């Protein structure tokens, strides 16, 4: 799944892609050595998702206008989905832009440079969701039903297999 997520992110962001690894970095990093993305290890991963976001923002290339945050556990999100998000953000680059799936708004999401300080101030395991709620009037929502499914449990993989089989039939 991580290769798929990185390939899709690189298709959109190119070499500005930053991948943050945590608990299993030692076993995953060697498999990613040929990717054009920058790979960094979050040694503070136990402190929550926010620590990975902070590390990624700190390592972004100088001069970037925004940060696209996406997760490796959303295997149905495509490069086309990410491109639609970028396209919507470019029309209003002072706003954040986030995936909407049902009534939920979340990642993948784009945060403009003006929100980098807020990203660096995140703590705990809620990630950027806090900012999407705080700035809800400054968030462009892009319908992205594929983002609803994230793989947190083995049974989630069965749903991924089912959905992928139904789209290829």
mmCIF file with all atom_site columns, C-alpha atoms in Angstrom:
data_model
loop_
_atom_site.group_PDB
_atom_site.id
_atom_site.type_symbol
_atom_site.label_atom_id
_atom_site.label_alt_id
_atom_site.label_comp_id
_atom_site.label_asym_id
_atom_site.label_entity_id
_atom_site.label_seq_id
_atom_site.pdbx_PDB_ins_code
_atom_site.Cartn_x
_atom_site.Cartn_y
_atom_site.Cartn_z
_atom_site.occupancy
_atom_site.B_iso_or_equiv
_atom_site.pdbx_formal_charge
_atom_site.auth_seq_id
_atom_site.auth_comp_id
_atom_site.auth_asym_id
_atom_site.auth_atom_id
_atom_site.pdbx_PDB_model_num
ATOM 1   C CA . UNK A 1 1   ? 0.000   0.000  0.000   1.00 0.00 ? 1   UNK A CA 1
ATOM 2   C CA . UNK A 1 2   ? 2.793   2.415  0.788   1.00 0.00 ? 2   UNK A CA 1
ATOM 3   C CA . UNK A 1 3   ? 4.274   2.050  -2.703  1.00 0.00 ? 3   UNK A CA 1
ATOM 4   C CA . UNK A 1 4   ? 0.890   2.875  -4.218  1.00 0.00 ? 4   UNK A CA 1
ATOM 5   C CA . UNK A 1 5   ? 0.473   5.942  -2.012  1.00 0.00 ? 5   UNK A CA 1
ATOM 6   C CA . UNK A 1 6   ? 3.981   7.201  -2.769  1.00 0.00 ? 6   UNK A CA 1
ATOM 7   C CA . UNK A 1 7   ? 3.587   6.637  -6.513  1.00 0.00 ? 7   UNK A CA 1
ATOM 8   C CA . UNK A 1 8   ? 0.355   8.635  -6.508  1.00 0.00 ? 8   UNK A CA 1
ATOM 9   C CA . UNK A 1 9   ? 1.823   11.443 -4.404  1.00 0.00 ? 9   UNK A CA 1
ATOM 10  C CA . UNK A 1 10  ? 4.926   11.657 -6.614  1.00 0.00 ? 10  UNK A CA 1
ATOM 11  C CA . UNK A 1 11  ? 2.681   11.781 -9.708  1.00 0.00 ? 11  UNK A CA 1
ATOM 12  C CA . UNK A 1 12  ? 1.216   14.984 -8.281  1.00 0.00 ? 12  UNK A CA 1
ATOM 13  C CA . UNK A 1 13  ? 4.015   16.563 -6.227  1.00 0.00 ? 13  UNK A CA 1
ATOM 14  C CA . UNK A 1 14  ? 7.125   15.159 -7.893  1.00 0.00 ? 14  UNK A CA 1
ATOM 15  C CA . UNK A 1 15  ? 10.360  15.319 -5.955  1.00 0.00 ? 15  UNK A CA 1
ATOM 16  C CA . UNK A 1 16  ? 8.797   17.625 -3.367  1.00 0.00 ? 16  UNK A CA 1
ATOM 17  C CA . UNK A 1 17  ? 7.160   14.497 -1.900  1.00 0.00 ? 17  UNK A CA 1
ATOM 18  C CA . UNK A 1 18  ? 8.161   13.792 1.692   1.00 0.00 ? 18  UNK A CA 1
ATOM 19  C CA . UNK A 1 19  ? 7.367   10.382 3.218   1.00 0.00 ? 19  UNK A CA 1
ATOM 20  C CA . UNK A 1 20  ? 7.395   10.059 6.995   1.00 0.00 ? 20  UNK A CA 1
ATOM 21  C CA . UNK A 1 21  ? 7.918   6.581  8.434   1.00 0.00 ? 21  UNK A CA 1
ATOM 22  C CA . UNK A 1 22  ? 7.365   5.643  12.048  1.00 0.00 ? 22  UNK A CA 1
ATOM 23  C CA . UNK A 1 23  ? 7.128   2.410  14.027  1.00 0.00 ? 23  UNK A CA 1
ATOM 24  C CA . UNK A 1 24  ? 8.261   0.048  11.256  1.00 0.00 ? 24  UNK A CA 1
ATOM 25  C CA . UNK A 1 25  ? 10.702  2.374  9.507   1.00 0.00 ? 25  UNK A CA 1
ATOM 26  C CA . UNK A 1 26  ? 13.624  -0.065 9.717   1.00 0.00 ? 26  UNK A CA 1
ATOM 27  C CA . UNK A 1 27  ? 11.775  -2.687 7.676   1.00 0.00 ? 27  UNK A CA 1
ATOM 28  C CA . UNK A 1 28  ? 9.995   -0.296 5.278   1.00 0.00 ? 28  UNK A CA 1
ATOM 29  C CA . UNK A 1 29  ? 12.753  2.212  4.412   1.00 0.00 ? 29  UNK A CA 1
ATOM 30  C CA . UNK A 1 30  ? 14.947  -0.258 2.465   1.00 0.00 ? 30  UNK A CA 1
ATOM 31  C CA . UNK A 1 31  ? 11.996  -1.042 0.175   1.00 0.00 ? 31  UNK A CA 1
ATOM 32  C CA . UNK A 1 32  ? 11.665  2.664  -0.662  1.00 0.00 ? 32  UNK A CA 1
ATOM 33  C CA . UNK A 1 33  ? 15.258  3.471  -1.571  1.00 0.00 ? 33  UNK A CA 1
ATOM 34  C CA . UNK A 1 34  ? 14.442  3.847  -5.293  1.00 0.00 ? 34  UNK A CA 1
ATOM 35  C CA . UNK A 1 35  ? 11.599  6.328  -4.841  1.00 0.00 ? 35  UNK A CA 1
ATOM 36  C CA . UNK A 1 36  ? 12.144  9.966  -5.833  1.00 0.00 ? 36  UNK A CA 1
ATOM 37  C CA . UNK A 1 37  ? 10.468  11.001 -2.576  1.00 0.00 ? 37  UNK A CA 1
ATOM 38  C CA . UNK A 1 38  ? 12.451  12.108 0.460   1.00 0.00 ? 38  UNK A CA 1
ATOM 39  C CA . UNK A 1 39  ? 12.189  9.504  3.208   1.00 0.00 ? 39  UNK A CA 1
ATOM 40  C CA . UNK A 1 40  ? 12.443  10.629 6.819   1.00 0.00 ? 40  UNK A CA 1
ATOM 41  C CA . UNK A 1 41  ? 12.011  8.681  10.024  1.00 0.00 ? 41  UNK A CA 1
ATOM 42  C CA . UNK A 1 42  ? 9.905   9.992  12.871  1.00 0.00 ? 42  UNK A CA 1
ATOM 43  C CA . UNK A 1 43  ? 11.591  8.651  15.982  1.00 0.00 ? 43  UNK A CA 1
ATOM 44  C CA . UNK A 1 44  ? 8.846   10.306 18.069  1.00 0.00 ? 44  UNK A CA 1
ATOM 45  C CA . UNK A 1 45  ? 6.042   8.339  16.370  1.00 0.00 ? 45  UNK A CA 1
ATOM 46  C CA . UNK A 1 46  ? 4.648   7.212  19.731  1.00 0.00 ? 46  UNK A CA 1
ATOM 47  C CA . UNK A 1 47  ? 3.587   10.797 20.433  1.00 0.00 ? 47  UNK A CA 1
ATOM 48  C CA . UNK A 1 48  ? 1.009   10.622 17.637  1.00 0.00 ? 48  UNK A CA 1
ATOM 49  C CA . UNK A 1 49  ? 0.274   11.533 14.049  1.00 0.00 ? 49  UNK A CA 1
ATOM 50  C CA . UNK A 1 50  ? 0.878   15.223 14.688  1.00 0.00 ? 50  UNK A CA 1
ATOM 51  C CA . UNK A 1 51  ? 4.589   14.570 15.231  1.00 0.00 ? 51  UNK A CA 1
ATOM 52  C CA . UNK A 1 52  ? 4.835   13.130 11.702  1.00 0.00 ? 52  UNK A CA 1
ATOM 53  C CA . UNK A 1 53  ? 3.041   16.132 10.237  1.00 0.00 ? 53  UNK A CA 1
ATOM 54  C CA . UNK A 1 54  ? 5.375   18.516 12.059  1.00 0.00 ? 54  UNK A CA 1
ATOM 55  C CA . UNK A 1 55  ? 8.435   16.634 10.821  1.00 0.00 ? 55  UNK A CA 1
ATOM 56  C CA . UNK A 1 56  ? 7.174   16.649 7.221   1.00 0.00 ? 56  UNK A CA 1
ATOM 57  C CA . UNK A 1 57  ? 6.417   20.383 7.277   1.00 0.00 ? 57  UNK A CA 1
ATOM 58  C CA . UNK A 1 58  ? 9.876   21.094 8.717   1.00 0.00 ? 58  UNK A CA 1
ATOM 59  C CA . UNK A 1 59  ? 11.450  19.140 5.843   1.00 0.00 ? 59  UNK A CA 1
ATOM 60  C CA . UNK A 1 60  ? 9.462   20.634 2.966   1.00 0.00 ? 60  UNK A CA 1
ATOM 61  C CA . UNK A 1 61  ? 11.575  22.160 0.207   1.00 0.00 ? 61  UNK A CA 1
ATOM 62  C CA . UNK A 1 62  ? 12.053  25.907 0.564   1.00 0.00 ? 62  UNK A CA 1
ATOM 63  C CA . UNK A 1 63  ? 9.553   28.045 -1.257  1.00 0.00 ? 63  UNK A CA 1
ATOM 64  C CA . UNK A 1 64  ? 6.668   25.580 -1.456  1.00 0.00 ? 64  UNK A CA 1
ATOM 65  C CA . UNK A 1 65  ? 3.274   27.276 -1.401  1.00 0.00 ? 65  UNK A CA 1
ATOM 66  C CA . UNK A 1 66  ? 1.381   24.493 0.333   1.00 0.00 ? 66  UNK A CA 1
ATOM 67  C CA . UNK A 1 67  ? 1.572   21.041 1.888   1.00 0.00 ? 67  UNK A CA 1
ATOM 68  C CA . UNK A 1 68  ? -0.517  18.149 0.592   1.00 0.00 ? 68  UNK A CA 1
ATOM 69  C CA . UNK A 1 69  ? -1.065  15.674 3.400   1.00 0.00 ? 69  UNK A CA 1
ATOM 70  C CA . UNK A 1 70  ? -2.131  12.198 2.407   1.00 0.00 ? 70  UNK A CA 1
ATOM 71  C CA . UNK A 1 71  ? -1.934  8.858  4.173   1.00 0.00 ? 71  UNK A CA 1
ATOM 72  C CA . UNK A 1 72  ? -0.707  5.478  3.005   1.00 0.00 ? 72  UNK A CA 1
ATOM 73  C CA . UNK A 1 73  ? -3.731  3.715  4.486   1.00 0.00 ? 73  UNK A CA 1
ATOM 74  C CA . UNK A 1 74  ? -6.229  5.153  1.961   1.00 0.00 ? 74  UNK A CA 1
ATOM 75  C CA . UNK A 1 75  ? -5.534  2.795  -0.964  1.00 0.00 ? 75  UNK A CA 1
ATOM 76  C CA . UNK A 1 76  ? -8.563  3.800  -3.043  1.00 0.00 ? 76  UNK A CA 1
ATOM 77  C CA . UNK A 1 77  ? -7.445  7.439  -3.345  1.00 0.00 ? 77  UNK A CA 1
ATOM 78  C CA . UNK A 1 78  ? -5.996  7.876  -6.827  1.00 0.00 ? 78  UNK A CA 1
ATOM 79  C CA . UNK A 1 79  ? -3.550  10.316 -8.386  1.00 0.00 ? 79  UNK A CA 1
ATOM 80  C CA . UNK A 1 80  ? -6.575  11.757 -10.245 1.00 0.00 ? 80  UNK A CA 1
ATOM 81  C CA . UNK A 1 81  ? -8.238  12.408 -6.865  1.00 0.00 ? 81  UNK A CA 1
ATOM 82  C CA . UNK A 1 82  ? -5.119  14.234 -5.674  1.00 0.00 ? 82  UNK A CA 1
ATOM 83  C CA . UNK A 1 83  ? -4.949  16.243 -8.907  1.00 0.00 ? 83  UNK A CA 1
ATOM 84  C CA . UNK A 1 84  ? -8.588  17.337 -8.443  1.00 0.00 ? 84  UNK A CA 1
ATOM 85  C CA . UNK A 1 85  ? -7.697  18.474 -4.934  1.00 0.00 ? 85  UNK A CA 1
ATOM 86  C CA . UNK A 1 86  ? -4.711  20.458 -6.220  1.00 0.00 ? 86  UNK A CA 1
ATOM 87  C CA . UNK A 1 87  ? -6.805  21.977 -8.996  1.00 0.00 ? 87  UNK A CA 1
ATOM 88  C CA . UNK A 1 88  ? -9.479  23.129 -6.533  1.00 0.00 ? 88  UNK A CA 1
ATOM 89  C CA . UNK A 1 89  ? -6.824  24.551 -4.194  1.00 0.00 ? 89  UNK A CA 1
ATOM 90  C CA . UNK A 1 90  ? -5.141  26.493 -7.020  1.00 0.00 ? 90  UNK A CA 1
ATOM 91  C CA . UNK A 1 91  ? -8.385  28.407 -7.605  1.00 0.00 ? 91  UNK A CA 1
ATOM 92  C CA . UNK A 1 92  ? -8.272  29.690 -3.994  1.00 0.00 ? 92  UNK A CA 1
ATOM 93  C CA . UNK A 1 93  ? -4.691  29.185 -2.749  1.00 0.00 ? 93  UNK A CA 1
ATOM 94  C CA . UNK A 1 94  ? -5.208  31.114 0.483   1.00 0.00 ? 94  UNK A CA 1
ATOM 95  C CA . UNK A 1 95  ? -7.649  28.405 1.656   1.00 0.00 ? 95  UNK A CA 1
ATOM 96  C CA . UNK A 1 96  ? -7.099  24.841 2.789   1.00 0.00 ? 96  UNK A CA 1
ATOM 97  C CA . UNK A 1 97  ? -8.599  22.193 0.528   1.00 0.00 ? 97  UNK A CA 1
ATOM 98  C CA . UNK A 1 98  ? -9.765  18.829 1.835   1.00 0.00 ? 98  UNK A CA 1
ATOM 99  C CA . UNK A 1 99  ? -11.458 15.624 0.773   1.00 0.00 ? 99  UNK A CA 1
ATOM 100 C CA . UNK A 1 100 ? -15.120 15.302 1.651   1.00 0.00 ? 100 UNK A CA 1
ATOM 101 C CA . UNK A 1 101 ? -16.576 11.835 2.059   1.00 0.00 ? 101 UNK A CA 1
ATOM 102 C CA . UNK A 1 102 ? -20.164 11.883 3.204   1.00 0.00 ? 102 UNK A CA 1
ATOM 103 C CA . UNK A 1 103 ? -20.417 14.410 6.012   1.00 0.00 ? 103 UNK A CA 1
ATOM 104 C CA . UNK A 1 104 ? -16.737 13.993 6.924   1.00 0.00 ? 104 UNK A CA 1
ATOM 105 C CA . UNK A 1 105 ? -13.953 16.320 5.800   1.00 0.00 ? 105 UNK A CA 1
ATOM 106 C CA . UNK A 1 106 ? -10.360 15.135 6.102   1.00 0.00 ? 106 UNK A CA 1
ATOM 107 C CA . UNK A 1 107 ? -7.239  13.981 4.340   1.00 0.00 ? 107 UNK A CA 1
ATOM 108 C CA . UNK A 1 108 ? -6.052  14.077 1.718   1.00 0.00 ? 108 UNK A CA 1
ATOM 109 C CA . UNK A 1 109 ? -5.882  17.797 2.335   1.00 0.00 ? 109 UNK A CA 1
ATOM 110 C CA . UNK A 1 110 ? -3.825  20.768 1.208   1.00 0.00 ? 110 UNK A CA 1
ATOM 111 C CA . UNK A 1 111 ? -2.734  23.458 3.636   1.00 0.00 ? 111 UNK A CA 1
ATOM 112 C CA . UNK A 1 112 ? -1.386  26.783 2.354   1.00 0.00 ? 112 UNK A CA 1
ATOM 113 C CA . UNK A 1 113 ? 1.908   28.161 3.658   1.00 0.00 ? 113 UNK A CA 1
ATOM 114 C CA . UNK A 1 114 ? -0.066  30.576 5.872   1.00 0.00 ? 114 UNK A CA 1
ATOM 115 C CA . UNK A 1 115 ? -1.185  27.525 7.902   1.00 0.00 ? 115 UNK A CA 1
ATOM 116 C CA . UNK A 1 116 ? 2.276   25.956 8.292   1.00 0.00 ? 116 UNK A CA 1
ATOM 117 C CA . UNK A 1 117 ? 2.600   27.506 11.763  1.00 0.00 ? 117 UNK A CA 1
ATOM 118 C CA . UNK A 1 118 ? -0.651  25.801 12.747  1.00 0.00 ? 118 UNK A CA 1
ATOM 119 C CA . UNK A 1 119 ? 0.598   22.486 11.356  1.00 0.00 ? 119 UNK A CA 1
ATOM 120 C CA . UNK A 1 120 ? 3.804   22.864 13.360  1.00 0.00 ? 120 UNK A CA 1
ATOM 121 C CA . UNK A 1 121 ? 1.720   23.492 16.480  1.00 0.00 ? 121 UNK A CA 1
ATOM 122 C CA . UNK A 1 122 ? -0.246  20.235 16.227  1.00 0.00 ? 122 UNK A CA 1
ATOM 123 C CA . UNK A 1 123 ? 0.046   17.725 19.061  1.00 0.00 ? 123 UNK A CA 1
ATOM 124 C CA . UNK A 1 124 ? -1.306  14.247 19.694  1.00 0.00 ? 124 UNK A CA 1
ATOM 125 C CA . UNK A 1 125 ? -2.947  11.757 17.389  1.00 0.00 ? 125 UNK A CA 1
ATOM 126 C CA . UNK A 1 126 ? -5.712  13.775 15.731  1.00 0.00 ? 126 UNK A CA 1
ATOM 127 C CA . UNK A 1 127 ? -3.494  15.167 13.017  1.00 0.00 ? 127 UNK A CA 1
ATOM 128 C CA . UNK A 1 128 ? -4.654  17.994 10.786  1.00 0.00 ? 128 UNK A CA 1
ATOM 129 C CA . UNK A 1 129 ? -8.343  17.274 11.417  1.00 0.00 ? 129 UNK A CA 1
ATOM 130 C CA . UNK A 1 130 ? -8.161  19.864 14.198  1.00 0.00 ? 130 UNK A CA 1
ATOM 131 C CA . UNK A 1 131 ? -7.263  22.573 11.679  1.00 0.00 ? 131 UNK A CA 1
ATOM 132 C CA . UNK A 1 132 ? -9.943  21.541 9.218   1.00 0.00 ? 132 UNK A CA 1
ATOM 133 C CA . UNK A 1 133 ? -12.474 21.996 12.018  1.00 0.00 ? 133 UNK A CA 1
ATOM 134 C CA . UNK A 1 134 ? -10.944 25.226 13.345  1.00 0.00 ? 134 UNK A CA 1
ATOM 135 C CA . UNK A 1 135 ? -10.853 26.849 9.898   1.00 0.00 ? 135 UNK A CA 1
ATOM 136 C CA . UNK A 1 136 ? -13.976 25.208 8.464   1.00 0.00 ? 136 UNK A CA 1
ATOM 137 C CA . UNK A 1 137 ? -14.991 28.514 6.824   1.00 0.00 ? 137 UNK A CA 1
ATOM 138 C CA . UNK A 1 138 ? -11.606 28.556 5.026   1.00 0.00 ? 138 UNK A CA 1
ATOM 139 C CA . UNK A 1 139 ? -11.709 24.990 3.698   1.00 0.00 ? 139 UNK A CA 1
ATOM 140 C CA . UNK A 1 140 ? -12.626 24.100 0.134   1.00 0.00 ? 140 UNK A CA 1
ATOM 141 C CA . UNK A 1 141 ? -14.301 20.694 0.101   1.00 0.00 ? 141 UNK A CA 1
ATOM 142 C CA . UNK A 1 142 ? -13.743 18.290 -2.785  1.00 0.00 ? 142 UNK A CA 1
ATOM 143 C CA . UNK A 1 143 ? -15.968 15.234 -3.049  1.00 0.00 ? 143 UNK A CA 1
ATOM 144 C CA . UNK A 1 144 ? -13.739 12.191 -2.694  1.00 0.00 ? 144 UNK A CA 1
ATOM 145 C CA . UNK A 1 145 ? -15.696 9.094  -1.625  1.00 0.00 ? 145 UNK A CA 1
ATOM 146 C CA . UNK A 1 146 ? -12.578 6.932  -2.069  1.00 0.00 ? 146 UNK A CA 1
ATOM 147 C CA . UNK A 1 147 ? -10.977 8.671  0.928   1.00 0.00 ? 147 UNK A CA 1
ATOM 148 C CA . UNK A 1 148 ? -13.597 7.256  3.291   1.00 0.00 ? 148 UNK A CA 1
ATOM 149 C CA . UNK A 1 149 ? -11.909 3.867  3.413   1.00 0.00 ? 149 UNK A CA 1
ATOM 150 C CA . UNK A 1 150 ? -8.734  3.713  5.422   1.00 0.00 ? 150 UNK A CA 1
ATOM 151 C CA . UNK A 1 151 ? -7.080  0.452  6.333   1.00 0.00 ? 151 UNK A CA 1
ATOM 152 C CA . UNK A 1 152 ? -6.834  0.232  10.099  1.00 0.00 ? 152 UNK A CA 1
ATOM 153 C CA . UNK A 1 153 ? -7.824  -3.421 10.549  1.00 0.00 ? 153 UNK A CA 1
ATOM 154 C CA . UNK A 1 154 ? -7.345  -6.658 8.553   1.00 0.00 ? 154 UNK A CA 1
ATOM 155 C CA . UNK A 1 155 ? -11.049 -6.719 7.623   1.00 0.00 ? 155 UNK A CA 1
ATOM 156 C CA . UNK A 1 156 ? -10.564 -3.344 5.930   1.00 0.00 ? 156 UNK A CA 1
ATOM 157 C CA . UNK A 1 157 ? -8.290  -5.088 3.413   1.00 0.00 ? 157 UNK A CA 1
ATOM 158 C CA . UNK A 1 158 ? -11.207 -7.325 2.442   1.00 0.00 ? 158 UNK A CA 1
ATOM 159 C CA . UNK A 1 159 ? -13.258 -4.247 1.609   1.00 0.00 ? 159 UNK A CA 1
ATOM 160 C CA . UNK A 1 160 ? -10.387 -2.881 -0.490  1.00 0.00 ? 160 UNK A CA 1
ATOM 161 C CA . UNK A 1 161 ? -10.182 -6.180 -2.392  1.00 0.00 ? 161 UNK A CA 1
ATOM 162 C CA . UNK A 1 162 ? -13.953 -6.185 -2.931  1.00 0.00 ? 162 UNK A CA 1
ATOM 163 C CA . UNK A 1 163 ? -13.997 -2.618 -4.230  1.00 0.00 ? 163 UNK A CA 1
ATOM 164 C CA . UNK A 1 164 ? -11.007 -3.126 -6.487  1.00 0.00 ? 164 UNK A CA 1
ATOM 165 C CA . UNK A 1 165 ? -12.546 -6.325 -7.904  1.00 0.00 ? 165 UNK A CA 1
ATOM 166 C CA . UNK A 1 166 ? -15.829 -4.544 -8.629  1.00 0.00 ? 166 UNK A CA 1
ATOM 167 C CA . UNK A 1 167 ? -14.085 -1.719 -10.505 1.00 0.00 ? 167 UNK A CA 1
ATOM 168 C CA . UNK A 1 168 ? -12.051 -4.082 -12.667 1.00 0.00 ? 168 UNK A CA 1
ATOM 169 C CA . UNK A 1 169 ? -15.027 -6.279 -13.587 1.00 0.00 ? 169 UNK A CA 1
#
